[in-house]
Tab-separated table of C-alpha atoms in Angstrom:
chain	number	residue	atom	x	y	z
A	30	UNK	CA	0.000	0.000	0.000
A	31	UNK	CA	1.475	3.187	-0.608
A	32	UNK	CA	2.385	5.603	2.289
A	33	UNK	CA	0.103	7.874	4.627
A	34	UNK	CA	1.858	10.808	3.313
A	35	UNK	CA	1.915	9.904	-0.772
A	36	UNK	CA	-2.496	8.768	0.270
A	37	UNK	CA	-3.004	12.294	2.322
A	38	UNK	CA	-1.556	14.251	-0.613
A	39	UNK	CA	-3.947	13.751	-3.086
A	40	UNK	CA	-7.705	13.323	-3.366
A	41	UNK	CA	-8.634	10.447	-6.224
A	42	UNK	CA	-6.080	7.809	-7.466
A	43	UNK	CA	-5.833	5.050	-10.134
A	44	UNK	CA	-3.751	1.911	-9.801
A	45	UNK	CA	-1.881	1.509	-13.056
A	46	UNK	CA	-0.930	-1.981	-13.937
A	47	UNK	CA	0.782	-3.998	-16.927
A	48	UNK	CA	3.914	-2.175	-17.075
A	49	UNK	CA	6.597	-3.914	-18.639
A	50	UNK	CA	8.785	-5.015	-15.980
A	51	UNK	CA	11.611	-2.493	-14.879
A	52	UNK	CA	15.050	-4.219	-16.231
A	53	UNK	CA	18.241	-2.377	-15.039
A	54	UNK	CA	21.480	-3.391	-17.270
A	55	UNK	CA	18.999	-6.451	-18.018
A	56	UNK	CA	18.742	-7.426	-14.396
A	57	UNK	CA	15.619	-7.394	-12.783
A	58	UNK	CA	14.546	-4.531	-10.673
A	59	UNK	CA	13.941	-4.404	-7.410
A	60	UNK	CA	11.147	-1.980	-5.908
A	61	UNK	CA	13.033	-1.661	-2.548
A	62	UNK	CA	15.448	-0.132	-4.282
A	63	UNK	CA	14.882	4.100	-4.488
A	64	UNK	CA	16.456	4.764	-7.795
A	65	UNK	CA	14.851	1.532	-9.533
A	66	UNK	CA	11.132	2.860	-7.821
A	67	UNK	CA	11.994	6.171	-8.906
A	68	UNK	CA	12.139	5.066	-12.499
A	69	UNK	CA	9.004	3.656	-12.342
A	70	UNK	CA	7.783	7.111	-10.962
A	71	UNK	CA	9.317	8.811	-13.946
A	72	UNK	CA	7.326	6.594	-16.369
A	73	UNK	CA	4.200	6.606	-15.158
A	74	UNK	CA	4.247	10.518	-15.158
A	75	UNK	CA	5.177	10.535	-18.659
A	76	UNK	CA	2.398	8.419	-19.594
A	77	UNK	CA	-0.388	10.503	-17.223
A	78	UNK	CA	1.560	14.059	-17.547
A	79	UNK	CA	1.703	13.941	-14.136
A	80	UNK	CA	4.351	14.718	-11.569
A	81	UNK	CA	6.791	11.901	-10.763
A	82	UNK	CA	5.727	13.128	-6.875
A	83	UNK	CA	2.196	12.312	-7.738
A	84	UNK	CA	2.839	8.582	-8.391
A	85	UNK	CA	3.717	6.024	-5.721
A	86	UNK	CA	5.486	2.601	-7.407
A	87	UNK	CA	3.929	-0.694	-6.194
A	88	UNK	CA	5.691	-3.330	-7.740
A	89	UNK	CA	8.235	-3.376	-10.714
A	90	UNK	CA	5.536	-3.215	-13.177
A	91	UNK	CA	2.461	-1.163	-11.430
A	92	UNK	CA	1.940	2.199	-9.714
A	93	UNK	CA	-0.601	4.066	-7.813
A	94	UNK	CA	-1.367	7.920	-9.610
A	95	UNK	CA	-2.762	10.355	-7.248
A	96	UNK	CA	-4.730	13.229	-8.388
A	97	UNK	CA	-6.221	16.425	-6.537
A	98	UNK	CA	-9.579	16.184	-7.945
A	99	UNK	CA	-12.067	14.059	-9.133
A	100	UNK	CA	-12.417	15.720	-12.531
A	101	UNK	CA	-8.550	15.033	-13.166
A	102	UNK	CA	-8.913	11.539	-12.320
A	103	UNK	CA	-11.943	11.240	-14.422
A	104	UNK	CA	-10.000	12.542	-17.397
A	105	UNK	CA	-7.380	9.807	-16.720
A	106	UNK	CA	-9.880	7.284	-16.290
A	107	UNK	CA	-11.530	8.231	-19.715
A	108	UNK	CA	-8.636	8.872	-21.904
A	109	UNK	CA	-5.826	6.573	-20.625
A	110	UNK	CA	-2.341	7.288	-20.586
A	111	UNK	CA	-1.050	10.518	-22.498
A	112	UNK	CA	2.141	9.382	-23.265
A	113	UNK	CA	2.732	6.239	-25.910
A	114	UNK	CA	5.968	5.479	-24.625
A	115	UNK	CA	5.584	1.518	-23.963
A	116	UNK	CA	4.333	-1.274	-26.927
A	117	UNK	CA	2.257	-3.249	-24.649
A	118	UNK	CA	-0.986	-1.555	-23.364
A	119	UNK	CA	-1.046	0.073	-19.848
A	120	UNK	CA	-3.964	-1.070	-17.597
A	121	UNK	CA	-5.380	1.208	-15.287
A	122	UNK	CA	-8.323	0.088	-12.533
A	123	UNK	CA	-9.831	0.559	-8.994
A	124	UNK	CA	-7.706	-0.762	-6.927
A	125	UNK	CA	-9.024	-3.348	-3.637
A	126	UNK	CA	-7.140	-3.677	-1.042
A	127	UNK	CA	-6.539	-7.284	-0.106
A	128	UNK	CA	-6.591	-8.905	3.422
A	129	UNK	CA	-3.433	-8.443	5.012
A	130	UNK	CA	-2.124	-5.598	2.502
């Protein structure tokens, strides 16, 4: 889940899956790591024309968006992402917290 401060700073949000996987040097990466999450910020921006701030990484290949009003996320919702900067298609959704997240 992402953090208090990242869920506090923003009114509506979208959980963006389907990514391609973040490779470094053709390595795997690994969302613990800052600069590998922060890459994942950086694309998912592109593809909303967001702020990198405004997106929290999840996993390698999915992100959480957070936007300050509902009529911003409805234009995300409705149009998809901005940017065509990735082949395969980007997935966006509601996103349900599971037990024990």
């Amino acid at each position: 889940n992402p953090p208090q401060e990242f869920v506090e700073g923003s009114k509506r949000f979208i959980y963006v899956w389907g990514l391609p996987p973040l490779t470094i040097d053709g390595d795997p990466g690994d969302i613990d790591n800052p600069v590998h999450a922060m890459e994942i910020q950086k694309l998912v921006a592109t593809l909303f024309d967001v702020r990198p701030e405004s997106v929290c990484a999840a996993t390698i290949s999915s992100a959480f968006v957070g936007f300050p009003t509902r009529a911003d996320q409805r234009f995300a919702l409705e149009f998809g992402p901005i940017e065509k900067v990735i082949e395969s298609p980007v997935t966006i959704s509601k996103y349900t917290s599971k037990e024990g997240d």
